XYZ file of C-alpha atoms in Angstrom:
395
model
C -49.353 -155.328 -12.325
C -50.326 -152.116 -14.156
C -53.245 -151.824 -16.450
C -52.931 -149.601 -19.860
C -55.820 -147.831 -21.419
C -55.479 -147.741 -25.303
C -57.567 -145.538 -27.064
C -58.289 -146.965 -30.611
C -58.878 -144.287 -33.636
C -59.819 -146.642 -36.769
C -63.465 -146.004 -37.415
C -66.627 -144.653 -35.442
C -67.608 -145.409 -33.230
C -63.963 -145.040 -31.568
C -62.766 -148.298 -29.351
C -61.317 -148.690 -25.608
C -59.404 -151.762 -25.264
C -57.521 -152.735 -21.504
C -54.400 -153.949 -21.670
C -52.869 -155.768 -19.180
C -49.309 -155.223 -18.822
C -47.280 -157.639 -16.068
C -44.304 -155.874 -14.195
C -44.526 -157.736 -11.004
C -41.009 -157.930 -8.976
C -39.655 -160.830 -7.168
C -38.937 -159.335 -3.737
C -37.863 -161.000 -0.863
C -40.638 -162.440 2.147
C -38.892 -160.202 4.427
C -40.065 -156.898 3.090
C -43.387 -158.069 3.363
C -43.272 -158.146 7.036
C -44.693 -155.689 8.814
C -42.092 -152.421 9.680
C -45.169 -150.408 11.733
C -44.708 -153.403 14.148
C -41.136 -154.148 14.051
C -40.837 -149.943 14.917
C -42.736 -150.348 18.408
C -39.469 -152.673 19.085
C -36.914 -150.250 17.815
C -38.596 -147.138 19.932
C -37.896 -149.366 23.098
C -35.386 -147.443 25.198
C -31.689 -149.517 25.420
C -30.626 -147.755 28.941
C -26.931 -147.446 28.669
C -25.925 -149.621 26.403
C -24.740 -149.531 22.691
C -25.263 -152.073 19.895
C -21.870 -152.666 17.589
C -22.870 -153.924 14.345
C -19.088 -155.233 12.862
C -18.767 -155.523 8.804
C -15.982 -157.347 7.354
C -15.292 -158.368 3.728
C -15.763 -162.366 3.219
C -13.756 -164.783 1.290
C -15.097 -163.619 -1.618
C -13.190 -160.293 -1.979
C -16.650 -158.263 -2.875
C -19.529 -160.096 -0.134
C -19.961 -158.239 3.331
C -20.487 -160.480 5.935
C -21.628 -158.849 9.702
C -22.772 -159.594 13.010
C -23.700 -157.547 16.151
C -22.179 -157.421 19.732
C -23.412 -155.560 23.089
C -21.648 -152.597 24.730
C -22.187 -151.050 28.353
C -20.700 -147.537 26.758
C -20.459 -145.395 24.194
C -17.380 -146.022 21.880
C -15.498 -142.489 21.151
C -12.836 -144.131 19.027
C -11.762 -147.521 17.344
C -9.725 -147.795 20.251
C -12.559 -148.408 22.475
C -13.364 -151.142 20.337
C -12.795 -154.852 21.451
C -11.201 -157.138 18.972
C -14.199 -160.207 18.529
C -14.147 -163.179 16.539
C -16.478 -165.465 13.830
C -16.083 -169.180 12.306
C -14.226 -168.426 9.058
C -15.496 -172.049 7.988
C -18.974 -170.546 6.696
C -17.685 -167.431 5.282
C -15.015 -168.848 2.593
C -12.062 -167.878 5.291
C -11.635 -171.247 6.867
C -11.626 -175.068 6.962
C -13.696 -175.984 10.331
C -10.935 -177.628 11.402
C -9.506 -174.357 12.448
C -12.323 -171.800 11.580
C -12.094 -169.073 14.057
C -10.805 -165.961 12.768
C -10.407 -162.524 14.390
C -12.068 -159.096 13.872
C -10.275 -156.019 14.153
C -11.931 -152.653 14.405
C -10.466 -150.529 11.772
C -13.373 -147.608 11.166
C -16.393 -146.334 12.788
C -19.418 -144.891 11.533
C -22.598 -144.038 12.833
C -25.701 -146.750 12.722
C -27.901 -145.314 10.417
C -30.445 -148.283 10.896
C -30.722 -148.212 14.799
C -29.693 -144.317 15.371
C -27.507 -143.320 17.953
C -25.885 -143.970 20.268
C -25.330 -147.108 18.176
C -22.439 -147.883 15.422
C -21.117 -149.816 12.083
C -17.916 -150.995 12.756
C -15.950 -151.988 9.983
C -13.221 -154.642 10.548
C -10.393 -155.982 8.889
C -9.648 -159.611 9.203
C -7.186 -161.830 10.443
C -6.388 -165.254 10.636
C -5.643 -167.633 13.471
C -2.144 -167.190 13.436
C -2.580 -163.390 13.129
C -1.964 -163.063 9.963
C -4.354 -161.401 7.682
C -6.604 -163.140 5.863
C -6.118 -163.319 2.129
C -9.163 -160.626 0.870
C -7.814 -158.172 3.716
C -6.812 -155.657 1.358
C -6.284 -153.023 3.888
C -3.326 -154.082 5.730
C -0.995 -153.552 2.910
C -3.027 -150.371 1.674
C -2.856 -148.963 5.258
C 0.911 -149.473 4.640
C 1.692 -147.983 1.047
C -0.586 -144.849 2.076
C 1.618 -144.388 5.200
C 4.764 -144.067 3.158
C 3.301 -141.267 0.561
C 1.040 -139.370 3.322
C 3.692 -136.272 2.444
C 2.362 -136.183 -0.668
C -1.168 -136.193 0.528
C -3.144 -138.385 -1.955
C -7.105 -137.506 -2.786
C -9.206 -139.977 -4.026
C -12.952 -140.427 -5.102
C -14.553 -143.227 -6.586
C -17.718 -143.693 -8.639
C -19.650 -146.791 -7.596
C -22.380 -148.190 -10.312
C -24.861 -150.979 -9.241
C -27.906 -151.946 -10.570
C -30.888 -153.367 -8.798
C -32.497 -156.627 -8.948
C -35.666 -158.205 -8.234
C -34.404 -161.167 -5.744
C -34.769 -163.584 -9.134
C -32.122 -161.265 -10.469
C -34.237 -159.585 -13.211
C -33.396 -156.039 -13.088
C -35.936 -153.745 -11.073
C -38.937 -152.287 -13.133
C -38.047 -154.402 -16.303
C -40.691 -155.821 -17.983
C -40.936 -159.606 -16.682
C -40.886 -160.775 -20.218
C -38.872 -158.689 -22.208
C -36.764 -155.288 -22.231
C -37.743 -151.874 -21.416
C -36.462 -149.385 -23.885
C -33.021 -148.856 -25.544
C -30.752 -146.725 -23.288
C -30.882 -143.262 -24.374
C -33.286 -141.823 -21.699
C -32.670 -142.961 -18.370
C -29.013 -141.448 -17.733
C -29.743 -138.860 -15.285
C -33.530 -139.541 -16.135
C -36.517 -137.851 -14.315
C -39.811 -139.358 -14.626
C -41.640 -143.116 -14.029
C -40.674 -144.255 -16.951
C -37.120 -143.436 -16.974
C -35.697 -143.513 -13.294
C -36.437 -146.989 -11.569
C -35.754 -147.658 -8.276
C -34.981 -143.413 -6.727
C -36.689 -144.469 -3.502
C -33.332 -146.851 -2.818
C -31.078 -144.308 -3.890
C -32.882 -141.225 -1.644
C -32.922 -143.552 1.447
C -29.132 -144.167 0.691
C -27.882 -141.505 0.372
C -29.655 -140.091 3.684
C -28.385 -143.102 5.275
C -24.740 -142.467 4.458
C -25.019 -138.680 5.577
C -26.142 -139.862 8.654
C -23.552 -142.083 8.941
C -20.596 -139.884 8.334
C -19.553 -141.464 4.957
C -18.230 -138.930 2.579
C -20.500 -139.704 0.199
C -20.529 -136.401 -2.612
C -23.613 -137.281 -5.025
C -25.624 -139.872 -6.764
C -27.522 -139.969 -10.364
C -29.288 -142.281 -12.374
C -27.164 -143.944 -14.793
C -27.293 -145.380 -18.860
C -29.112 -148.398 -18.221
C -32.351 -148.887 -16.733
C -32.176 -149.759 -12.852
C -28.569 -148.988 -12.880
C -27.806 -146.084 -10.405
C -24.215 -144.392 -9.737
C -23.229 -143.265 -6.316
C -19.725 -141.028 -5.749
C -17.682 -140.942 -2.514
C -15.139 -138.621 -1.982
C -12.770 -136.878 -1.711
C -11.006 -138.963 0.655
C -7.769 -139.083 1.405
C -5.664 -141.751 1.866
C -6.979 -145.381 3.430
C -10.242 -143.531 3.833
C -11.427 -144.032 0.633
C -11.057 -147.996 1.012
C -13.217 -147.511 4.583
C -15.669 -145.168 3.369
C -16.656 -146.603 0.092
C -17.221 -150.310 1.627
C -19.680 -149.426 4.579
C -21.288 -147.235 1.764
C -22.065 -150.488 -0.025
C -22.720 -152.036 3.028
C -25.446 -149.293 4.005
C -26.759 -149.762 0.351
C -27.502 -153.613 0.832
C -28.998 -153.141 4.169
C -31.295 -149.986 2.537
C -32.165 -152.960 -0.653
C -33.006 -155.201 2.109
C -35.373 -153.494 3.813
C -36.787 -152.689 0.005
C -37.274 -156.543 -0.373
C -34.458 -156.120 -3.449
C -30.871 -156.985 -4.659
C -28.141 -154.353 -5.078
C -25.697 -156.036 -7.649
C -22.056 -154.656 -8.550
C -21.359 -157.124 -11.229
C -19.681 -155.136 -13.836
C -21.618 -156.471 -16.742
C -25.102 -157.431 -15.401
C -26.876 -157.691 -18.546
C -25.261 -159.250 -21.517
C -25.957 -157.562 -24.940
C -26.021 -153.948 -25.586
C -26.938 -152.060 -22.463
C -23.714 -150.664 -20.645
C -21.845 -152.460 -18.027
C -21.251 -151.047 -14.110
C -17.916 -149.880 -12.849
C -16.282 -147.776 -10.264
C -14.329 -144.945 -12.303
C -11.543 -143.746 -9.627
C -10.645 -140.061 -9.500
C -7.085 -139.541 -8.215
C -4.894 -136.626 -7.403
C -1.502 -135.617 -5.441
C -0.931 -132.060 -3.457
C 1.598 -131.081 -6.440
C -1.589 -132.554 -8.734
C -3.904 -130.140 -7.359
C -1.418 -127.067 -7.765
C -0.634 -124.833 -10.536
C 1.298 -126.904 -13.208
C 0.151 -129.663 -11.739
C -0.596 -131.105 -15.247
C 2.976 -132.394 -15.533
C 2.621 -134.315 -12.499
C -0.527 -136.042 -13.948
C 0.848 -137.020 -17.164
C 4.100 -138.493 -15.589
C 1.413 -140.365 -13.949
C -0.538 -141.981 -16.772
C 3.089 -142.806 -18.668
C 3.134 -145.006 -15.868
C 0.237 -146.531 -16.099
C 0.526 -147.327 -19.371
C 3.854 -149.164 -18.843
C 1.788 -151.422 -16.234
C -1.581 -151.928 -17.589
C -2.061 -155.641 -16.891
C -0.893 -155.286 -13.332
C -3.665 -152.795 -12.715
C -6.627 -155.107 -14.636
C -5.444 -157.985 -12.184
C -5.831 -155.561 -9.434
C -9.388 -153.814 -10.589
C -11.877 -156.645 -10.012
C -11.740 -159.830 -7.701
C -11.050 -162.521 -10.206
C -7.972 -160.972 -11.258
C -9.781 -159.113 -14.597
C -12.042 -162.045 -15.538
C -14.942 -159.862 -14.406
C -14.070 -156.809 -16.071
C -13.401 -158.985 -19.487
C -17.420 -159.247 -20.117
C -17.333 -155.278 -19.588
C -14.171 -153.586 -20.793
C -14.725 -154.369 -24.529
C -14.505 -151.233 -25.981
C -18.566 -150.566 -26.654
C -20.702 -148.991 -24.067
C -18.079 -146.424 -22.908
C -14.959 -148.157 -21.862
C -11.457 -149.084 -23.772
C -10.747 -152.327 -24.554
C -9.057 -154.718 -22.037
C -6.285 -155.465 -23.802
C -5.413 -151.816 -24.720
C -3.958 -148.664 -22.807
C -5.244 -145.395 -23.981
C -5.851 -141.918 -22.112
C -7.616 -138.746 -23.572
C -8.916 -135.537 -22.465
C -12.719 -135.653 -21.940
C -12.601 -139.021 -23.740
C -14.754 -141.442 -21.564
C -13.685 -144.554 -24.154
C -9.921 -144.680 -22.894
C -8.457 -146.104 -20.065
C -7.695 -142.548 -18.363
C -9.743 -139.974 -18.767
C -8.592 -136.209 -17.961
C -11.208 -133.960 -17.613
C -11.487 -130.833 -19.862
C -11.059 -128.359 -16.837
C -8.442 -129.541 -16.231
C -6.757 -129.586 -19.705
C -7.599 -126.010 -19.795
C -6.453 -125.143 -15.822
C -3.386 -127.255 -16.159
C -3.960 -128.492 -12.822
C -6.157 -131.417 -11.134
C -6.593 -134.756 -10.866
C -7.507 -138.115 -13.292
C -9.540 -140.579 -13.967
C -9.010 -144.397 -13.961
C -12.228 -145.725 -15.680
C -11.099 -149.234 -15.922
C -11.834 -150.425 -12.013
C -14.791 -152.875 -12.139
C -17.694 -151.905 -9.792
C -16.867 -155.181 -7.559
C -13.523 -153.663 -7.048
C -11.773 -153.709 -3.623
C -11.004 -150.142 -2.879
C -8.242 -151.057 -0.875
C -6.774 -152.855 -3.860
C -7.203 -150.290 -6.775
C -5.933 -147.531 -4.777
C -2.938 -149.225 -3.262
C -2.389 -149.993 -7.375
C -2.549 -146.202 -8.124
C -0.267 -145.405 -5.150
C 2.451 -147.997 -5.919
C 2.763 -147.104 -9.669
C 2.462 -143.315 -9.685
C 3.861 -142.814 -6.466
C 6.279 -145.160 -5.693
C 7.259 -145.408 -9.329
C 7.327 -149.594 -9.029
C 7.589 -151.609 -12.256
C 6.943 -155.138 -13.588
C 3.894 -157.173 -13.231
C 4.441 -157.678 -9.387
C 3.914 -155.234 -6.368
C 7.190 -154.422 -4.476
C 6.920 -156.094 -1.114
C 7.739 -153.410 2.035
């Protein structure tokens, strides 16, 4: 709760008047518990062994799930890894008839939480009968990156969230009513304009620390809506990098007492929506002429546009219906456009590189619950592997 002084000019002699004005957040009981204590705990030396924290991507297609195993050494590569398993009954994976399901390591990363020498290892997921499970994305993305590697694809993607009081009322809003309209908080400095930068900063240190190729952060349109970039990566990377990023950024809202939400259109009405605009680029992108390449690329796209708004959110575009409507910077769902420097079409090519004639492009139409894996397999299969039709070519 704040308290406002206003200062009241009508007539001598002048008046004071207190105004109470209520901004209390909903956090969760856990980030009231002391972290002074739980720190003597974490300084306790772990002799020689390391603690594995694996991540893997639920039923869902957009929840982490993860869980923590013992080591008696230090892991140099994924292939030090053991494979482990979980009961895909309680995680959307499974009937408990058959629940168990199988982790395997796919990328390490430093544990920003418990320091060296301990890690985050992310997982992809199979199935009893070794198959993968259906949100594991990455198999087939692994597969399609494999066959273009020549051609050395670069990717970075622009991740939007907004957070939320655990009642899901956005962070610093007023509890009974709206701040003000959007205007000043893109990029905003200031109390009253940035919500939340504490989450962001201890984010963003996090994901150095890490090793995630995370390139920059801002504020963004609406109010408690924050933007983080990571990239470039190249290849299956991107998928890997960008997911323990979000990971990391739950785990920092945790500890915060607070909800980190990628739902692409948190807020209904007119305050802009949250996506994950994708930057993408080829070797023969990146070099001189490379403008060609790019718009032999988006004449592509546009010949497959509802193959790629299946592909760019988890519920097969339903999601990104309540966001791409055409207001609030985006196109319209049912339309392909592109543009240079026009951040209301579907592609958007920057103005540098209009002018250099070389570069890369931007899909703005991936939600920000997107699977990585999925939106850049998409990107790779129609501007790479030149496929066609509503269906992706099975290899």
């Amino acid at each position: 709760t704040r308290i406002k002084l206003e200062m009241y000019l009508l007539s001598p002699p002048r008046t004071l008047r207190c105004v109470i004005v209520s901004v209390k957040m909903a956090t969760s009981a856990s980030a009231s518990l002391s972290k002074t204590i739980k720190q003597q705990y974490m300084e306790l030396p772990q002799g020689d062994k390391v603690q594995a924290m694996y991540i893997w991507v639920d039923g869902t297609g957009e929840g982490l799930r993860c869980k923590t195993r013992t080591l008696d050494f230090e892991p140099k590569s994924i292939e030090d890894l053991p494979e482990w398993n979980f009961d895909g009954s309680s995680t959307y994976q499974a009937e408990g008839s058959n629940s168990d399901m199988y982790l395997i390591p796919a990328a390490m990363f430093r544990d920003p939480f418990r320091k060296d020498p301990n890690k985050l290892v992310l997982c992809e997921v199979q199935k009893y009968n070794r198959k993968p499970a259906e949100t594991n994305l990455r198999i087939t993305c692994k597969k399609v990156m494999e066959m273009v590697a020549d051609q050395h694809p670069w990717f970075g993607m622009e991740q939007e969230y907004t957070i939320l009081g655990t009642d899901g009322h956005p962070f610093g809003w007023p509890s009974n009513g709206f701040p003000g309209p959007q205007g000043p908080y893109y990029c905003g400095v200031g109390a009253d304009k940035a919500y939340g930068r504490d989450i962001v900063e201890a984010h963003y240190r996090a994901c150095l620390y890490a090793g995630v190729n995370i390139c920059g952060t801002n504020a963004e349109v609406m109010p408690a809506q924050w933007e983080f970039q990571v990239g470039p990566c190249e290849g299956i990377d991107m998928g890997d990098h960008l997911w323990v990023a979000r990971f990391i950024l739950h785990r920092v809202c945790e500890d915060f007492g607070v909800v980190a939400s990628f739902d692409p259109k948190p807020i209904p009405g007119n305050w802009n929506g949250a996506g994950c605009h994708t930057n993408f680029s080829t070797k023969e992108m990146r070099e001189d002429g490379g403008l060609k390449a790019i718009e032999e690329s988006i004449e592509k796209l546009g010949k497959r546009h509802e193959y790629h708004i299946r592909a760019y959110d988890p519920k097969g575009g339903l999601d990104n219906a309540r966001r791409l409507t055409g207001r609030h910077e985006t196109s319209n769902i049912h339309e392909f456009s592109a543009g240079v420097a026009n951040r209301g079409a579907s592609i958007r090519i920057p103005r540098s590189v209009g002018q250099e004639k070389r570069g890369y492009f931007e899909d703005r139409r991936p939600s920000a619950n997107c699977d990585p894996y999925g939106v850049t397999e998409a990107l790779i299969r129609t501007c790479l592997l030149n496929e066609e039709g509503e269906e992706p070519t099975d290899y």
